[in-house]
């Protein structure tokens, strides 16, 4: 028979040994936690690359994430953002058709966070695609922000034209005044 103090000492030693063994083993990561951490990284890369004008690299970062974690909720989000970047007029590699395919995939996923936005973008991609097939250039559909808008340019040109016309009318009026001010022979 063992004494109670010996028993409690052996129990403490066994617990310590088990704890040491358990802490020595590598921790198995939760797949959802890994997918979430990877999403944050992939999305940050995509935003940075897109802002730098490297849309193909941004697209690849999101596509790689979706391929690695197809069951995650963020895989659908990757489709949404890829579609959005494909619709960017600055993206030389994206087309409205590519965006439409990605948006259809996103919308086929139940309970997505941006359903309303995706539906709007889907309609936009369809409108852009129809204009592209009719020969209207993309720059006419979505003007570049660094260029003046067509109606702004028209307003500025109209103002200049009216100022010139007003100056000619003033000059003509002055000529008539001088002529009337001269004595008659």
Coordinates of N, CA, C and O in Angstrom, one line a residue:
X1 N 0.8 -1.2 0.0 CA 0.0 0.0 0.0 C 0.9 1.2 0.0 O 1.9 1.3 0.6
X2 N 0.4 2.2 -0.7 CA 1.1 3.5 -0.8 C 0.4 4.5 0.1 O -0.8 4.5 0.2
X3 N 1.2 5.4 0.6 CA 0.7 6.4 1.4 C 0.0 7.5 0.5 O 0.3 7.6 -0.6
X4 N -1.0 8.3 1.1 CA -1.7 9.3 0.3 C -0.7 10.3 -0.2 O -0.9 10.8 -1.3
X5 N 0.3 10.7 0.5 CA 1.2 11.7 0.0 C 2.0 11.2 -1.1 O 2.4 11.9 -2.1
X6 N 2.4 9.9 -1.1 CA 3.1 9.2 -2.2 C 2.2 9.2 -3.4 O 2.7 9.4 -4.5
X7 N 1.0 8.8 -3.2 CA 0.0 8.7 -4.3 C -0.2 10.1 -5.0 O -0.2 10.2 -6.2
X8 N -0.3 11.1 -4.2 CA -0.5 12.5 -4.8 C 0.8 12.9 -5.4 O 0.7 13.6 -6.5
X9 N 1.9 12.5 -4.9 CA 3.2 12.9 -5.6 C 3.3 12.2 -6.9 O 3.8 12.8 -7.9
X10 N 3.0 10.9 -7.0 CA 3.0 10.2 -8.2 C 2.0 10.7 -9.2 O 2.3 10.8 -10.4
X11 N 0.9 11.1 -8.7 CA -0.2 11.7 -9.6 C 0.3 13.0 -10.2 O 0.2 13.3 -11.4
X12 N 1.0 13.8 -9.4 CA 1.5 15.1 -9.8 C 2.6 14.9 -10.9 O 2.7 15.6 -11.9
X13 N 3.5 13.9 -10.6 CA 4.6 13.5 -11.5 C 4.0 13.0 -12.9 O 4.5 13.4 -13.9
X14 N 2.9 12.2 -12.8 CA 2.3 11.7 -14.0 C 1.7 12.8 -14.8 O 1.8 12.9 -16.1
X15 N 1.0 13.8 -14.1 CA 0.4 14.9 -14.8 C 1.5 15.8 -15.5 O 1.3 16.2 -16.6
X16 N 2.6 16.0 -14.8 CA 3.7 16.8 -15.3 C 4.3 16.1 -16.6 O 4.6 16.7 -17.6
X17 N 4.4 14.8 -16.5 CA 5.0 14.0 -17.6 C 4.0 14.1 -18.8 O 4.4 14.3 -20.0
X18 N 2.7 14.0 -18.6 CA 1.8 14.1 -19.7 C 1.8 15.5 -20.3 O 1.7 15.7 -21.5
X19 N 1.9 16.5 -19.4 CA 1.9 17.9 -19.9 C 3.1 18.1 -20.8 O 3.1 18.8 -21.8
X20 N 4.3 17.6 -20.3 CA 5.5 17.7 -21.1 C 5.4 17.0 -22.4 O 5.8 17.6 -23.5
X21 N 4.8 15.9 -22.4 CA 4.6 15.1 -23.7 C 3.7 15.9 -24.6 O 3.9 16.0 -25.8
X22 N 2.6 16.4 -24.1 CA 1.6 17.1 -24.9 C 2.2 18.4 -25.5 O 1.9 18.7 -26.6
X23 N 3.0 19.1 -24.7 CA 3.5 20.3 -25.2 C 4.6 20.1 -26.2 O 4.9 21.0 -27.0
X24 N 5.2 19.0 -26.2 CA 6.3 18.7 -27.2 C 5.7 18.4 -28.5 O 6.5 18.4 -29.5
X25 N 4.5 18.1 -28.6 CA 3.9 17.7 -29.9 C 3.5 18.9 -30.7 O 3.0 19.9 -30.1
X26 N 3.6 18.9 -32.0 CA 3.2 20.1 -32.8 C 1.7 20.3 -32.7 O 1.0 19.3 -32.7
X27 N 1.3 21.5 -32.6 CA -0.1 21.8 -32.5 C -0.7 21.7 -33.9 O -0.2 22.3 -34.9
X28 N -1.8 21.0 -34.1 CA -2.5 20.9 -35.3 C -3.4 22.1 -35.5 O -4.3 22.4 -34.7
X29 N -3.2 22.9 -36.6 CA -3.9 24.1 -36.8 C -5.3 23.8 -37.3 O -5.6 22.9 -38.0
X30 N -6.2 24.7 -36.9 CA -7.6 24.6 -37.3 C -7.7 25.1 -38.8 O -7.2 26.2 -39.1
X31 N -8.2 24.3 -39.7 CA -8.3 24.6 -41.1 C -9.0 25.9 -41.3 O -8.6 26.7 -42.2
X32 N -10.0 26.2 -40.6 CA -10.8 27.5 -40.8 C -9.9 28.7 -40.4 O -9.9 29.7 -41.0
X33 N -9.1 28.5 -39.3 CA -8.2 29.5 -38.8 C -7.1 29.8 -39.8 O -6.8 30.9 -40.1
X34 N -6.6 28.7 -40.4 CA -5.6 28.9 -41.4 C -6.1 29.6 -42.7 O -5.5 30.5 -43.2
X35 N -7.3 29.2 -43.1 CA -7.9 29.8 -44.3 C -8.2 31.3 -44.0 O -7.9 32.1 -44.9
X36 N -8.6 31.6 -42.8 CA -8.9 33.0 -42.5 C -7.6 33.9 -42.6 O -7.6 35.0 -43.1
X37 N -6.5 33.3 -42.0 CA -5.2 34.0 -42.0 C -4.7 34.2 -43.4 O -4.2 35.2 -43.8
X38 N -4.8 33.1 -44.2 CA -4.4 33.2 -45.6 C -5.2 34.2 -46.4 O -4.6 34.8 -47.3
X39 N -6.5 34.3 -46.1 CA -7.3 35.2 -46.8 C -6.9 36.7 -46.6 O -6.8 37.4 -47.5
X40 N -6.6 36.9 -45.3 CA -6.1 38.3 -45.0 C -4.9 38.6 -45.8 O -4.7 39.7 -46.3
X41 N -4.0 37.7 -45.9 CA -2.7 37.9 -46.6 C -3.0 38.0 -48.1 O -2.5 38.9 -48.8
X42 N -3.7 37.1 -48.7 CA -4.0 37.1 -50.1 C -4.8 38.4 -50.5 O -4.5 39.0 -51.6
X43 N -5.7 38.8 -49.7 CA -6.5 40.0 -50.0 C -5.6 41.2 -50.0 O -5.7 42.1 -50.8
X44 N -4.7 41.3 -49.0 CA -3.8 42.5 -48.9 C -2.9 42.5 -50.1 O -2.7 43.6 -50.6
X45 N -2.4 41.4 -50.5 CA -1.6 41.4 -51.7 C -2.4 41.8 -52.9 O -1.9 42.6 -53.8
X46 N -3.6 41.3 -53.1 CA -4.4 41.7 -54.2 C -4.7 43.2 -54.3 O -4.6 43.8 -55.3
X47 N -5.0 43.7 -53.1 CA -5.3 45.2 -53.1 C -4.1 46.0 -53.5 O -4.1 46.9 -54.3
X48 N -3.0 45.6 -52.9 CA -1.7 46.3 -53.2 C -1.3 46.2 -54.7 O -1.0 47.2 -55.3
X49 N -1.4 45.0 -55.2 CA -1.0 44.8 -56.6 C -2.0 45.5 -57.6 O -1.6 46.1 -58.6
X50 N -3.3 45.5 -57.3 CA -4.3 46.2 -58.1 C -4.0 47.7 -58.1 O -4.1 48.3 -59.1
X51 N -3.8 48.2 -56.9 CA -3.5 49.7 -56.8 C -2.3 50.1 -57.5 O -2.2 51.2 -58.0
X52 N -1.3 49.1 -57.7 CA -0.1 49.4 -58.4 C -0.3 49.2 -59.9 O 0.7 49.3 -60.7
X53 N -1.5 48.7 -60.3 CA -1.7 48.5 -61.7 C -1.3 47.1 -62.2 O -1.4 46.9 -63.4
X54 N -1.0 46.3 -61.3 CA -0.6 44.9 -61.7 C -1.8 44.0 -61.4 O -1.8 43.2 -60.5
X55 N -2.8 44.1 -62.3 CA -4.1 43.4 -62.1 C -3.9 41.9 -62.2 O -4.6 41.1 -61.6
X56 N -3.0 41.5 -63.1 CA -2.9 40.0 -63.3 C -2.3 39.4 -62.1 O -2.7 38.3 -61.7
X57 N -1.4 40.1 -61.4 CA -0.8 39.5 -60.2 C -1.9 39.5 -59.1 O -2.0 38.5 -58.3
X58 N -2.7 40.5 -59.0 CA -3.8 40.6 -58.0 C -4.7 39.4 -58.2 O -5.1 38.7 -57.3
X59 N -5.1 39.2 -59.5 CA -6.0 38.2 -59.9 C -5.4 36.8 -59.5 O -6.2 35.9 -58.9
X60 N -4.2 36.6 -59.7 CA -3.5 35.3 -59.4 C -3.5 35.1 -57.9 O -3.7 33.9 -57.5
X61 N -3.2 36.1 -57.1 CA -3.2 35.9 -55.7 C -4.6 35.4 -55.2 O -4.7 34.5 -54.3
X62 N -5.6 36.0 -55.7 CA -7.0 35.6 -55.3 C -7.4 34.2 -55.8 O -8.0 33.4 -55.1
X63 N -7.0 34.0 -57.1 CA -7.3 32.6 -57.7 C -6.5 31.5 -56.9 O -7.1 30.5 -56.7
X64 N -5.3 31.8 -56.5 CA -4.5 30.8 -55.8 C -5.2 30.5 -54.4 O -5.3 29.4 -54.0
X65 N -5.6 31.6 -53.8 CA -6.3 31.4 -52.5 C -7.6 30.5 -52.7 O -7.8 29.6 -51.9
X66 N -8.4 30.8 -53.7 CA -9.6 30.1 -53.9 C -9.3 28.6 -54.2 O -10.1 27.7 -53.8
X67 N -8.2 28.4 -54.9 CA -7.8 27.0 -55.2 C -7.4 26.2 -54.0 O -7.6 25.0 -53.8
X68 N -6.7 26.9 -53.1 CA -6.2 26.3 -51.9 C -7.3 26.0 -50.8 O -7.2 25.1 -50.1
X69 N -8.2 26.9 -50.8 CA -9.3 26.8 -49.8 C -10.7 26.9 -50.4 O -11.4 27.8 -50.1
X70 N -11.0 26.0 -51.3 CA -12.3 26.1 -52.0 C -13.5 26.0 -51.2 O -14.6 26.6 -51.5
X71 N -13.4 25.4 -50.0 CA -14.6 25.3 -49.1 C -14.8 26.5 -48.2 O -15.8 26.6 -47.5
X72 N -13.9 27.4 -48.2 CA -14.0 28.5 -47.3 C -14.9 29.5 -47.8 O -15.2 29.6 -49.0
X73 N -15.5 30.3 -46.9 CA -16.5 31.4 -47.4 C -15.7 32.4 -48.1 O -16.3 33.1 -49.0
X74 N -14.4 32.6 -47.8 CA -13.6 33.6 -48.5 C -13.3 33.2 -49.9 O -12.9 34.1 -50.7
X75 N -13.4 32.0 -50.3 CA -13.2 31.6 -51.7 C -14.2 32.3 -52.6 O -13.9 32.7 -53.7
X76 N -15.4 32.4 -52.1 CA -16.5 33.1 -52.9 C -16.1 34.6 -52.9 O -16.3 35.2 -54.0
X77 N -15.6 35.1 -51.8 CA -15.2 36.5 -51.8 C -14.1 36.8 -52.8 O -14.1 37.8 -53.4
X78 N -13.2 35.8 -53.0 CA -12.1 35.9 -53.9 C -12.7 36.1 -55.3 O -12.3 36.9 -56.1
X79 N -13.8 35.4 -55.6 CA -14.5 35.5 -57.0 C -15.0 36.9 -57.1 O -14.9 37.5 -58.2
X80 N -15.7 37.4 -56.1 CA -16.2 38.8 -56.1 C -15.2 39.8 -56.5 O -15.3 40.6 -57.4
X81 N -14.1 39.8 -55.7 CA -13.0 40.8 -55.9 C -12.3 40.6 -57.2 O -11.9 41.6 -57.9
X82 N -12.1 39.3 -57.7 CA -11.5 39.1 -59.0 C -12.4 39.7 -60.1 O -11.9 40.4 -61.0
X83 N -13.7 39.6 -60.0 CA -14.6 40.2 -60.9 C -14.6 41.7 -60.9 O -14.5 42.3 -62.0
X84 N -14.5 42.2 -59.7 CA -14.4 43.7 -59.6 C -13.2 44.2 -60.3 O -13.2 45.2 -61.0
X85 N -12.1 43.5 -60.0 CA -10.8 44.0 -60.7 C -10.8 43.8 -62.2 O -10.2 44.5 -62.9
X86 N -11.6 42.8 -62.7 CA -11.7 42.5 -64.1 C -12.5 43.7 -64.8 O -12.3 44.0 -65.9
X87 N -13.4 44.3 -64.0 CA -14.2 45.4 -64.6 C -13.4 46.7 -64.5 O -13.9 47.7 -65.1
X88 N -12.3 46.8 -63.9 CA -11.6 48.1 -63.8 C -11.1 48.5 -65.2 O -10.4 47.7 -65.9
X89 N -11.4 49.7 -65.7 CA -11.0 50.1 -67.0 C -9.5 50.1 -67.1 O -9.0 50.0 -68.2
X90 N -8.8 50.3 -66.0 CA -7.3 50.3 -66.1 C -6.7 48.9 -66.3 O -5.5 48.7 -66.5
X91 N -7.5 47.9 -66.1 CA -7.1 46.5 -66.2 C -7.1 46.1 -67.7 O -8.1 45.8 -68.3
X92 N -5.9 46.0 -68.3 CA -5.8 45.6 -69.7 C -6.1 44.2 -70.0 O -6.4 43.8 -71.1
X93 N -6.0 43.3 -68.9 CA -6.2 41.9 -69.1 C -7.6 41.4 -68.8 O -8.0 40.3 -69.2
X94 N -8.4 42.3 -68.1 CA -9.7 41.9 -67.7 C -10.8 42.3 -68.8 O -10.6 43.2 -69.6
X95 N -11.8 41.5 -68.9 CA -12.9 41.8 -69.8 C -14.2 41.7 -69.0 O -14.3 41.0 -68.0
X96 N -15.2 42.3 -69.6 CA -16.6 42.2 -68.9 C -17.0 40.7 -68.9 O -17.7 40.3 -68.0
X97 N -16.7 40.0 -69.9 CA -17.1 38.5 -70.0 C -16.4 37.8 -68.8 O -17.1 36.9 -68.2
X98 N -15.1 38.0 -68.6 CA -14.4 37.3 -67.5 C -15.1 37.7 -66.2 O -15.3 36.8 -65.3
X99 N -15.4 39.0 -66.0 CA -16.1 39.4 -64.8 C -17.5 38.7 -64.6 O -17.8 38.3 -63.5
X100 N -18.2 38.6 -65.7 CA -19.5 38.0 -65.6 C -19.4 36.5 -65.2 O -20.2 36.1 -64.3
X101 N -18.5 35.8 -65.7 CA -18.3 34.4 -65.3 C -18.0 34.3 -63.8 O -18.6 33.5 -63.1
X102 N -17.1 35.2 -63.3 CA -16.8 35.2 -61.9 C -18.0 35.6 -61.0 O -18.2 35.0 -59.9
X103 N -18.7 36.6 -61.5 CA -19.9 37.0 -60.7 C -21.0 35.9 -60.7 O -21.6 35.7 -59.7
X104 N -21.1 35.2 -61.8 CA -22.1 34.1 -61.8 C -21.7 33.0 -60.8 O -22.5 32.5 -60.1
X105 N -20.4 32.8 -60.7 CA -19.9 31.8 -59.7 C -20.2 32.3 -58.3 O -20.6 31.5 -57.4
X106 N -19.9 33.6 -58.1 CA -20.2 34.2 -56.8 C -21.7 34.1 -56.4 O -22.0 33.7 -55.3
X107 N -22.5 34.4 -57.3 CA -23.9 34.5 -57.1 C -24.5 33.1 -56.9 O -25.6 32.9 -56.3
X108 N -23.8 32.1 -57.4 CA -24.3 30.7 -57.3 C -24.0 30.1 -55.9 O -24.6 29.1 -55.5
X109 N -23.2 30.8 -55.1 CA -22.9 30.4 -53.7 C -24.0 30.9 -52.8 O -24.3 32.1 -52.9
X110 N -24.5 30.1 -52.0 CA -25.6 30.5 -51.1 C -25.0 31.5 -50.0 O -23.9 31.3 -49.5
X111 N -25.9 32.4 -49.6 CA -25.6 33.3 -48.4 C -24.3 34.1 -48.6 O -23.5 34.1 -47.6
X112 N -24.1 34.7 -49.7 CA -22.9 35.5 -49.9 C -23.1 36.9 -49.3 O -24.3 37.4 -49.3
X113 N -22.1 37.5 -48.9 CA -22.2 38.8 -48.2 C -22.6 40.0 -49.1 O -23.2 40.9 -48.7
X114 N -22.1 39.9 -50.4 CA -22.3 41.1 -51.3 C -23.2 40.7 -52.5 O -22.9 41.1 -53.6
X115 N -24.3 40.1 -52.2 CA -25.2 39.7 -53.3 C -25.8 40.9 -54.1 O -25.7 40.9 -55.3
X116 N -26.2 41.9 -53.4 CA -26.8 43.1 -54.1 C -25.7 43.7 -55.0 O -26.0 44.1 -56.1
X117 N -24.5 43.9 -54.4 CA -23.4 44.5 -55.2 C -23.1 43.7 -56.4 O -22.8 44.2 -57.5
X118 N -23.0 42.3 -56.2 CA -22.7 41.4 -57.3 C -23.7 41.5 -58.4 O -23.4 41.4 -59.5
X119 N -25.0 41.6 -58.0 CA -26.0 41.7 -59.0 C -25.9 43.0 -59.9 O -26.0 42.9 -61.1
X120 N -25.6 44.1 -59.2 CA -25.3 45.3 -59.9 C -24.1 45.2 -60.8 O -24.2 45.6 -62.0
X121 N -23.1 44.6 -60.3 CA -21.9 44.4 -61.1 C -22.1 43.5 -62.3 O -21.6 43.7 -63.4
X122 N -23.0 42.5 -62.1 CA -23.3 41.6 -63.1 C -24.0 42.3 -64.3 O -23.8 42.1 -65.5
X123 N -25.0 43.2 -63.9 CA -25.7 43.9 -64.9 C -24.7 44.9 -65.6 O -24.8 45.0 -66.9
X124 N -23.8 45.5 -64.9 CA -22.8 46.3 -65.5 C -21.9 45.6 -66.5 O -21.7 46.1 -67.6
X125 N -21.5 44.4 -66.1 CA -20.7 43.6 -67.0 C -21.4 43.2 -68.3 O -20.9 43.3 -69.4
X126 N -22.7 42.9 -68.1 CA -23.5 42.6 -69.3 C -23.7 43.8 -70.2 O -23.5 43.7 -71.5
X127 N -23.9 45.0 -69.6 CA -24.0 46.2 -70.4 C -22.7 46.6 -71.1 O -22.6 46.9 -72.3
X128 N -21.6 46.4 -70.4 CA -20.3 46.7 -71.0 C -19.9 45.7 -72.1 O -19.4 46.0 -73.1
X129 N -20.3 44.4 -71.9 CA -20.1 43.4 -72.9 C -20.9 43.7 -74.2 O -20.4 43.6 -75.3
X130 N -22.1 44.1 -74.0 CA -22.9 44.4 -75.2 C -22.4 45.6 -75.9 O -22.4 45.7 -77.2
X131 N -21.8 46.6 -75.2 CA -21.2 47.8 -75.9 C -19.9 47.4 -76.6 O -19.6 47.9 -77.6
X132 N -19.2 46.5 -76.0 CA -17.9 46.0 -76.5 C -18.2 45.3 -77.9 O -17.5 45.5 -78.8
X133 N -19.2 44.5 -77.9 CA -19.5 43.7 -79.1 C -20.1 44.6 -80.2 O -20.0 44.3 -81.3
X134 N -20.6 45.8 -79.8 CA -21.2 46.7 -80.8 C -20.1 47.7 -81.3 O -20.4 48.5 -82.2
X135 N -18.9 47.6 -80.8 CA -17.8 48.4 -81.3 C -17.6 49.7 -80.6 O -16.7 50.5 -81.0
X136 N -18.3 49.9 -79.5 CA -18.1 51.2 -78.7 C -16.9 50.9 -77.8 O -16.8 49.9 -77.1
X137 N -15.9 51.8 -77.9 CA -14.7 51.5 -77.1 C -14.9 51.7 -75.6 O -15.8 52.5 -75.2
X138 N -14.2 51.0 -74.8 CA -14.4 51.0 -73.3 C -14.2 52.4 -72.8 O -14.9 52.8 -71.9
X139 N -13.3 53.2 -73.4 CA -13.1 54.6 -72.9 C -14.3 55.4 -73.1 O -14.5 56.4 -72.4
X140 N -15.1 55.1 -74.1 CA -16.4 55.9 -74.3 C -17.4 55.4 -73.2 O -18.3 56.2 -72.9
X141 N -17.3 54.2 -72.8 CA -18.3 53.6 -71.8 C -18.0 54.1 -70.4 O -18.8 54.6 -69.7
X142 N -16.7 54.0 -70.1 CA -16.2 54.5 -68.7 C -15.1 55.4 -68.9 O -14.0 55.0 -69.2
X143 N -15.3 56.7 -68.8 CA -14.2 57.6 -69.1 C -13.1 57.5 -68.0 O -13.4 57.2 -66.8
X144 N -11.9 57.8 -68.4 CA -10.8 57.7 -67.4 C -10.9 58.9 -66.5 O -11.2 60.0 -66.9
X145 N -10.6 58.7 -65.2 CA -10.7 59.8 -64.2 C -9.7 60.9 -64.5 O -9.9 62.0 -64.0
X146 N -8.5 60.6 -65.1 CA -7.5 61.6 -65.3 C -7.8 62.5 -66.5 O -7.1 63.5 -66.7
X147 N -8.9 62.2 -67.3 CA -9.3 63.0 -68.4 C -10.5 63.8 -68.0 O -11.3 63.3 -67.3
X148 N -10.7 65.0 -68.6 CA -11.9 65.7 -68.3 C -13.1 65.0 -68.9 O -13.0 64.3 -69.9
X149 N -14.2 65.1 -68.2 CA -15.4 64.4 -68.6 C -15.9 65.1 -69.9 O -15.7 66.3 -70.1
X150 N -16.5 64.4 -70.8 CA -17.0 65.0 -72.1 C -17.8 66.2 -71.9 O -17.6 67.2 -72.6
X151 N -18.8 66.2 -71.0 CA -19.6 67.4 -70.8 C -18.8 68.5 -70.2 O -19.1 69.7 -70.4
X152 N -17.8 68.3 -69.3 CA -17.0 69.3 -68.8 C -16.2 70.0 -69.9 O -16.1 71.2 -70.0
X153 N -15.6 69.2 -70.8 CA -14.9 69.7 -71.9 C -15.8 70.5 -72.8 O -15.5 71.6 -73.3
X154 N -17.0 70.1 -73.1 CA -18.0 70.8 -73.9 C -18.3 72.1 -73.2 O -18.4 73.2 -73.9
X155 N -18.5 72.1 -71.9 CA -18.9 73.4 -71.2 C -17.7 74.4 -71.3 O -18.0 75.6 -71.6
X156 N -16.5 73.9 -71.1 CA -15.3 74.8 -71.2 C -15.2 75.4 -72.6 O -15.0 76.6 -72.8
X157 N -15.4 74.5 -73.6 CA -15.3 75.0 -75.0 C -16.4 76.0 -75.3 O -16.2 77.0 -76.0
X158 N -17.6 75.7 -74.8 CA -18.7 76.7 -75.0 C -18.5 78.0 -74.3 O -18.8 79.1 -74.9
X159 N -17.9 78.0 -73.1 CA -17.6 79.3 -72.5 C -16.6 80.1 -73.3 O -16.7 81.3 -73.4
X160 N -15.5 79.4 -73.7 CA -14.5 80.1 -74.6 C -15.2 80.7 -75.8 O -14.9 81.8 -76.2
X161 N -16.0 79.9 -76.5 CA -16.7 80.3 -77.7 C -17.6 81.6 -77.4 O -17.6 82.6 -78.1
X162 N -18.3 81.5 -76.3 CA -19.2 82.6 -76.0 C -18.4 83.9 -75.6 O -18.8 85.0 -76.0
X163 N -17.3 83.7 -74.9 CA -16.5 84.9 -74.6 C -15.9 85.5 -75.9 O -15.9 86.8 -76.0
X164 N -15.5 84.7 -76.8 CA -15.0 85.3 -78.1 C -16.1 86.0 -78.8 O -15.9 87.1 -79.4
X165 N -17.3 85.4 -78.8 CA -18.4 86.0 -79.5 C -18.8 87.3 -78.9 O -19.1 88.3 -79.5
X166 N -18.8 87.4 -77.5 CA -19.0 88.6 -76.8 C -18.0 89.7 -77.1 O -18.3 90.9 -77.3
X167 N -16.7 89.3 -77.2 CA -15.7 90.3 -77.5 C -15.9 90.8 -78.9 O -15.7 92.0 -79.1
X168 N -16.3 90.0 -79.9 CA -16.5 90.5 -81.2 C -17.7 91.4 -81.2 O -17.7 92.5 -81.9
X169 N -18.8 91.1 -80.5 CA -19.9 92.0 -80.4 C -19.6 93.3 -79.8 O -20.0 94.4 -80.2
X170 N -18.8 93.3 -78.7 CA -18.3 94.6 -78.1 C -17.5 95.4 -79.1 O -17.7 96.6 -79.2
X171 N -16.6 94.8 -79.8 CA -15.8 95.5 -80.8 C -16.7 96.1 -81.9 O -16.5 97.2 -82.3
X172 N -17.7 95.4 -82.4 CA -18.6 95.9 -83.4 C -19.4 97.0 -82.8 O -19.6 98.1 -83.5
X173 N -19.9 96.9 -81.6 CA -20.6 98.0 -80.9 C -19.8 99.3 -80.8 O -20.2 100.4 -81.1
X174 N -18.5 99.1 -80.4 CA -17.6 100.2 -80.3 C -17.4 100.9 -81.7 O -17.3 102.1 -81.8
X175 N -17.2 100.1 -82.7 CA -17.0 100.6 -84.1 C -18.3 101.5 -84.5 O -18.1 102.6 -85.0
X176 N -19.4 101.0 -84.2 CA -20.7 101.7 -84.5 C -20.8 103.0 -83.7 O -21.1 104.0 -84.3
X177 N -20.4 103.0 -82.4 CA -20.4 104.2 -81.6 C -19.5 105.3 -82.2 O -19.8 106.5 -82.3
X178 N -18.3 104.9 -82.6 CA -17.3 105.8 -83.2 C -17.9 106.4 -84.5 O -17.7 107.6 -84.7
X179 N -18.5 105.6 -85.2 CA -19.0 106.1 -86.5 C -20.2 107.1 -86.3 O -20.3 108.1 -87.0
X180 N -21.0 106.8 -85.3 CA -22.1 107.7 -85.0 C -21.7 109.0 -84.4 O -22.3 110.0 -84.6
X181 N -20.5 108.9 -83.7 CA -20.0 110.1 -83.0 C -19.3 111.1 -84.0 O -19.2 112.2 -83.7
X182 N -19.0 110.6 -85.2 CA -18.4 111.5 -86.2 C -19.4 112.5 -86.8 O -20.5 112.1 -87.0
X183 N -19.0 113.7 -87.0 CA -19.9 114.7 -87.5 C -20.2 114.3 -89.0 O -19.3 113.8 -89.7
X184 N -21.4 114.7 -89.4 CA -21.8 114.4 -90.8 C -21.2 115.5 -91.7 O -21.3 116.7 -91.4
X185 N -20.7 115.2 -92.9 CA -20.2 116.3 -93.8 C -21.3 117.1 -94.5 O -22.4 117.0 -94.6

